Amino acid sequence: AKPNHIDTIHSLGILDECIDVMCREKSSNSTSLTIALSNIIVNVLVNSHSNSSSDGSQARAVAGVSLTLKALKGLNNEDRLAYLMSSLYSVSDNIDYVRAILWNSGRDEILSVMQDCLESASIQEISCLLLSRIYTKVQEITNAIRASDEIVSIQTAMKKHREHSSVQEAACLALRNFCTISESPNDRIVAELFDIVNDVKQASMIHCQSAGVQENVCGAFWAMSAISDTMAVSITSSGGTSCIIEAMATFPTSMALQYDACTALLNLILQKENLVTIGSKHGINTIINCLCQFSTNVHIGEKVCIIVAAISSALPQALFVLSNHAIVNHLVDCMYQFPQSGTIQIACSEVLLNLSVNNFFGFENIDLGRKGIDRLCTAMTQHPDNSMVLEKASLVIGKIISAAQSNIMVDNSVGKQMIEFMGRHQSDVNIQVCSISVLFALSLNDRNNKAVIAGLGGISAIISTMQTHLHSPLIQEKGCQVLWSLCVLETNQVAVGEYGGIQVIVNSMKEHLAVVEVQTEALGALKALAALISNKDMIINCGGIDSIVETMLVHFENEKIIQSCFGTLSNISVNPYTNRVKVISRAELNAVVDSMGRFSLSENIQLYGCRLLRNYSFEPSNITLMKENELLPFLIESAAINFPSSCGERAQYLLTHIKYK
């Protein structure tokens, strides 16, 4: 019992000789000899372990483990075997002992004991625990590799003792730690792992009320699902995903279980088959409950938010569950709880975006919408250089504002933030698009916001972005769209002209001539700008008329584009204060005539065409040019006949005042 005596006895080789005798006479060794030797060997192990920090600790470990493993071969008493295995387990938290076990082929001996003592639940349990402990240390040992026979032994233990919860718990833990070793498993190991998936599921179902079993089942499924996509599919097809959800619901206060379960679901959510299970009402409520239970754990928070974001993006029907006020509040609260976690900010923004796309933040959810906007604005402030946070958050804000509207600018300084981020991330197309979209949402139905945006420098920021990203059709479209909205105010019409916005819009039309969306928004913006007298000449001088004519020629079959062209040309052509009318070119007139001829049965085109032609007719030189077009009188007469109430009066005026050859 004294350490110095043990060292002396060991150094004399007495124990080795006794163990040799025991091994030679294994079938007939006495109980007294077995007990005596095993007690001494355990004392050697404990002594060397308690002095592990002293000189020669590695040698003591090797010696103690060597004796123990040697004794295992000579014992046929299951109680003594379990005693020695437990002793090995008690010292296996030390890396020197794990090295000693591996150097002495200890894993082979452990597997041999498991094979010889299949009926002993205690030996199967302690063997799985010992293997599990070795796996947690094996990362530090370069000469140790996994082998498929270990999986076979673990599976055999599970099958042989299905009703024994301690064996199932230890086996699942061993499986979990086996799979987490960084070295990629070979094909044979993978094949054995596929075979054991159903046994893990059986353990979960049979021992559904055992917290230890459920925790290690979740851990095993997590570790196995991380090996490969096909392994994740196998877990899915076996019903493993449902087992994980039920484990989380049954043991909501177990942090270790919830953590491993969420990690497993992160891997499994990539499989479409799992979306319905995880995204069910029960699945979502269980996951959200985990978020609430461990509201101060950032790691669990990140995993839950990513899972919910994936569900909201891939499973539309799950949005009905997620739209519950309490769930949305929990997600927003999580954003508040962990403001520095970009992962949480992005994931929650994704969920809010998917909800906002489905009009969740309507009038009845106005307060929740404001709370969400406030949190999103804070997230952007705290992550000013995280483009993903800025992009997701601004997308959501734009959607929510469309429903929330009033006082959003004042309460949250949203517009100011958007303009600042546009300047901070000038080269990031996505951020520019999202920021401009928010400005558009703010300005759409609020005249006050239109003025505030301009006062914050929004107009110059938008024009600058359009100049920088001329080749981006999306930025040009969104830029023209918001300028169109802002130019409802005369002061903004002036500002756009002074900042060079008209030339930018015309350049946008030329650069993206074939893009319908760009042409539509640009025409609307020019039409609004042309309401200001000083802008009319600016549009003409910037080549606006030529661009509009080109648009009519390229999009000659698009009725809405043609109608917009006619309306924009009408606004540009007449100065109501001086009664001066722009002199038109032959190309411009021909484009108008061709379009009226192509859409002769469209009342809108004929109405807008007759208005435009009447405007042109107030300039004598235009009348001369119109006389030379032989097709024009027939088109005017056709418009009068087909649409007398809308076009008759203007058509008659044109026919009366224009004398044809």
PDB file of N, CA and C in Angstrom, residues 441-477:
ATOM      1  N   ALA A 441     -38.233  52.774 -50.206  1.00  0.00           N
ATOM      2  CA  ALA A 441     -39.353  52.407 -49.335  1.00  0.00           C
ATOM      3  C   ALA A 441     -39.725  53.566 -48.411  1.00  0.00           C
ATOM      4  N   LEU A 442     -38.708  54.271 -47.910  1.00  0.00           N
ATOM      5  CA  LEU A 442     -38.954  55.417 -47.029  1.00  0.00           C
ATOM      6  C   LEU A 442     -39.669  56.548 -47.762  1.00  0.00           C
ATOM      7  N   SER A 443     -39.311  56.748 -49.012  1.00  0.00           N
ATOM      8  CA  SER A 443     -39.825  57.905 -49.755  1.00  0.00           C
ATOM      9  C   SER A 443     -41.162  57.651 -50.428  1.00  0.00           C
ATOM     10  N   LEU A 444     -41.529  56.390 -50.574  1.00  0.00           N
ATOM     11  CA  LEU A 444     -42.626  56.034 -51.464  1.00  0.00           C
ATOM     12  C   LEU A 444     -43.929  56.745 -51.144  1.00  0.00           C
ATOM     13  N   ASN A 445     -44.348  56.702 -49.905  1.00  0.00           N
ATOM     14  CA  ASN A 445     -45.647  57.282 -49.553  1.00  0.00           C
ATOM     15  C   ASN A 445     -45.544  58.354 -48.473  1.00  0.00           C
ATOM     16  N   ASP A 446     -44.382  58.949 -48.342  1.00  0.00           N
ATOM     17  CA  ASP A 446     -44.185  59.931 -47.276  1.00  0.00           C
ATOM     18  C   ASP A 446     -43.432  61.142 -47.821  1.00  0.00           C
ATOM     19  N   ARG A 447     -44.147  62.228 -48.045  1.00  0.00           N
ATOM     20  CA  ARG A 447     -43.531  63.433 -48.604  1.00  0.00           C
ATOM     21  C   ARG A 447     -42.467  63.996 -47.667  1.00  0.00           C
ATOM     22  N   ASN A 448     -42.706  63.878 -46.377  1.00  0.00           N
ATOM     23  CA  ASN A 448     -41.722  64.385 -45.420  1.00  0.00           C
ATOM     24  C   ASN A 448     -40.399  63.640 -45.552  1.00  0.00           C
ATOM     25  N   ASN A 449     -40.499  62.323 -45.714  1.00  0.00           N
ATOM     26  CA  ASN A 449     -39.278  61.532 -45.875  1.00  0.00           C
ATOM     27  C   ASN A 449     -38.529  61.892 -47.155  1.00  0.00           C
ATOM     28  N   LYS A 450     -39.259  62.263 -48.190  1.00  0.00           N
ATOM     29  CA  LYS A 450     -38.606  62.660 -49.437  1.00  0.00           C
ATOM     30  C   LYS A 450     -37.704  63.867 -49.193  1.00  0.00           C
ATOM     31  N   ALA A 451     -38.216  64.792 -48.405  1.00  0.00           N
ATOM     32  CA  ALA A 451     -37.426  65.988 -48.097  1.00  0.00           C
ATOM     33  C   ALA A 451     -36.260  65.661 -47.164  1.00  0.00           C
ATOM     34  N   VAL A 452     -36.520  64.795 -46.175  1.00  0.00           N
ATOM     35  CA  VAL A 452     -35.470  64.438 -45.213  1.00  0.00           C
ATOM     36  C   VAL A 452     -34.318  63.724 -45.915  1.00  0.00           C
ATOM     37  N   ILE A 453     -34.641  62.799 -46.800  1.00  0.00           N
ATOM     38  CA  ILE A 453     -33.602  62.059 -47.526  1.00  0.00           C
ATOM     39  C   ILE A 453     -32.719  63.010 -48.316  1.00  0.00           C
ATOM     40  N   ALA A 454     -33.347  63.952 -48.981  1.00  0.00           N
ATOM     41  CA  ALA A 454     -32.570  64.935 -49.740  1.00  0.00           C
ATOM     42  C   ALA A 454     -31.700  65.770 -48.808  1.00  0.00           C
ATOM     43  N   GLY A 455     -32.247  66.147 -47.668  1.00  0.00           N
ATOM     44  CA  GLY A 455     -31.492  66.956 -46.718  1.00  0.00           C
ATOM     45  C   GLY A 455     -30.310  66.223 -46.127  1.00  0.00           C
ATOM     46  N   LEU A 456     -30.390  64.900 -46.057  1.00  0.00           N
ATOM     47  CA  LEU A 456     -29.293  64.085 -45.525  1.00  0.00           C
ATOM     48  C   LEU A 456     -28.208  63.800 -46.568  1.00  0.00           C
ATOM     49  N   GLY A 457     -28.419  64.291 -47.779  1.00  0.00           N
ATOM     50  CA  GLY A 457     -27.443  64.033 -48.846  1.00  0.00           C
ATOM     51  C   GLY A 457     -27.761  62.801 -49.657  1.00  0.00           C
ATOM     52  N   GLY A 458     -29.004  62.335 -49.553  1.00  0.00           N
ATOM     53  CA  GLY A 458     -29.391  61.116 -50.248  1.00  0.00           C
ATOM     54  C   GLY A 458     -29.342  61.218 -51.752  1.00  0.00           C
ATOM     55  N   ILE A 459     -29.747  62.350 -52.296  1.00  0.00           N
ATOM     56  CA  ILE A 459     -29.775  62.489 -53.757  1.00  0.00           C
ATOM     57  C   ILE A 459     -28.373  62.415 -54.337  1.00  0.00           C
ATOM     58  N   SER A 460     -27.447  63.136 -53.751  1.00  0.00           N
ATOM     59  CA  SER A 460     -26.072  63.101 -54.262  1.00  0.00           C
ATOM     60  C   SER A 460     -25.461  61.717 -54.090  1.00  0.00           C
ATOM     61  N   ALA A 461     -25.812  61.013 -52.980  1.00  0.00           N
ATOM     62  CA  ALA A 461     -25.285  59.660 -52.749  1.00  0.00           C
ATOM     63  C   ALA A 461     -25.803  58.698 -53.810  1.00  0.00           C
ATOM     64  N   ILE A 462     -27.079  58.821 -54.141  1.00  0.00           N
ATOM     65  CA  ILE A 462     -27.674  57.937 -55.158  1.00  0.00           C
ATOM     66  C   ILE A 462     -27.038  58.194 -56.522  1.00  0.00           C
ATOM     67  N   ILE A 463     -26.913  59.448 -56.873  1.00  0.00           N
ATOM     68  CA  ILE A 463     -26.326  59.793 -58.176  1.00  0.00           C
ATOM     69  C   ILE A 463     -24.873  59.329 -58.247  1.00  0.00           C
ATOM     70  N   SER A 464     -24.144  59.495 -57.157  1.00  0.00           N
ATOM     71  CA  SER A 464     -22.746  59.050 -57.114  1.00  0.00           C
ATOM     72  C   SER A 464     -22.645  57.547 -57.314  1.00  0.00           C
ATOM     73  N   THR A 465     -23.540  56.805 -56.672  1.00  0.00           N
ATOM     74  CA  THR A 465     -23.545  55.345 -56.820  1.00  0.00           C
ATOM     75  C   THR A 465     -23.858  54.948 -58.252  1.00  0.00           C
ATOM     76  N   MET A 466     -24.810  55.623 -58.867  1.00  0.00           N
ATOM     77  CA  MET A 466     -25.159  55.302 -60.250  1.00  0.00           C
ATOM     78  C   MET A 466     -23.994  55.597 -61.194  1.00  0.00           C
ATOM     79  N   GLN A 467     -23.252  56.642 -60.918  1.00  0.00           N
ATOM     80  CA  GLN A 467     -22.070  56.958 -61.735  1.00  0.00           C
ATOM     81  C   GLN A 467     -20.990  55.896 -61.572  1.00  0.00           C
ATOM     82  N   THR A 468     -20.776  55.477 -60.318  1.00  0.00           N
ATOM     83  CA  THR A 468     -19.728  54.491 -60.031  1.00  0.00           C
ATOM     84  C   THR A 468     -20.061  53.130 -60.614  1.00  0.00           C
ATOM     85  N   HIS A 469     -21.325  52.774 -60.572  1.00  0.00           N
ATOM     86  CA  HIS A 469     -21.743  51.430 -61.000  1.00  0.00           C
ATOM     87  C   HIS A 469     -22.624  51.515 -62.249  1.00  0.00           C
ATOM     88  N   LEU A 470     -22.139  52.219 -63.231  1.00  0.00           N
ATOM     89  CA  LEU A 470     -22.911  52.382 -64.466  1.00  0.00           C
ATOM     90  C   LEU A 470     -23.230  51.045 -65.115  1.00  0.00           C
ATOM     91  N   HIS A 471     -22.332  50.071 -64.964  1.00  0.00           N
ATOM     92  CA  HIS A 471     -22.513  48.783 -65.642  1.00  0.00           C
ATOM     93  C   HIS A 471     -23.444  47.834 -64.883  1.00  0.00           C
ATOM     94  N   SER A 472     -23.913  48.242 -63.723  1.00  0.00           N
ATOM     95  CA  SER A 472     -24.825  47.377 -62.957  1.00  0.00           C
ATOM     96  C   SER A 472     -26.274  47.727 -63.273  1.00  0.00           C
ATOM     97  N   PRO A 473     -26.996  46.871 -63.983  1.00  0.00           N
ATOM     98  CA  PRO A 473     -28.388  47.183 -64.322  1.00  0.00           C
ATOM     99  C   PRO A 473     -29.273  47.306 -63.082  1.00  0.00           C
ATOM    100  N   LEU A 474     -28.964  46.531 -62.030  1.00  0.00           N
ATOM    101  CA  LEU A 474     -29.788  46.578 -60.831  1.00  0.00           C
ATOM    102  C   LEU A 474     -29.647  47.919 -60.113  1.00  0.00           C
ATOM    103  N   ILE A 475     -28.420  48.408 -60.009  1.00  0.00           N
ATOM    104  CA  ILE A 475     -28.210  49.708 -59.368  1.00  0.00           C
ATOM    105  C   ILE A 475     -28.854  50.814 -60.196  1.00  0.00           C
ATOM    106  N   GLN A 476     -28.741  50.735 -61.510  1.00  0.00           N
ATOM    107  CA  GLN A 476     -29.359  51.749 -62.363  1.00  0.00           C
ATOM    108  C   GLN A 476     -30.879  51.728 -62.230  1.00  0.00           C
ATOM    109  N   GLU A 477     -31.433  50.529 -62.170  1.00  0.00           N
ATOM    110  CA  GLU A 477     -32.888  50.408 -62.009  1.00  0.00           C
ATOM    111  C   GLU A 477     -33.346  51.003 -60.681  1.00  0.00           C
TER     112      GLU A 477
END
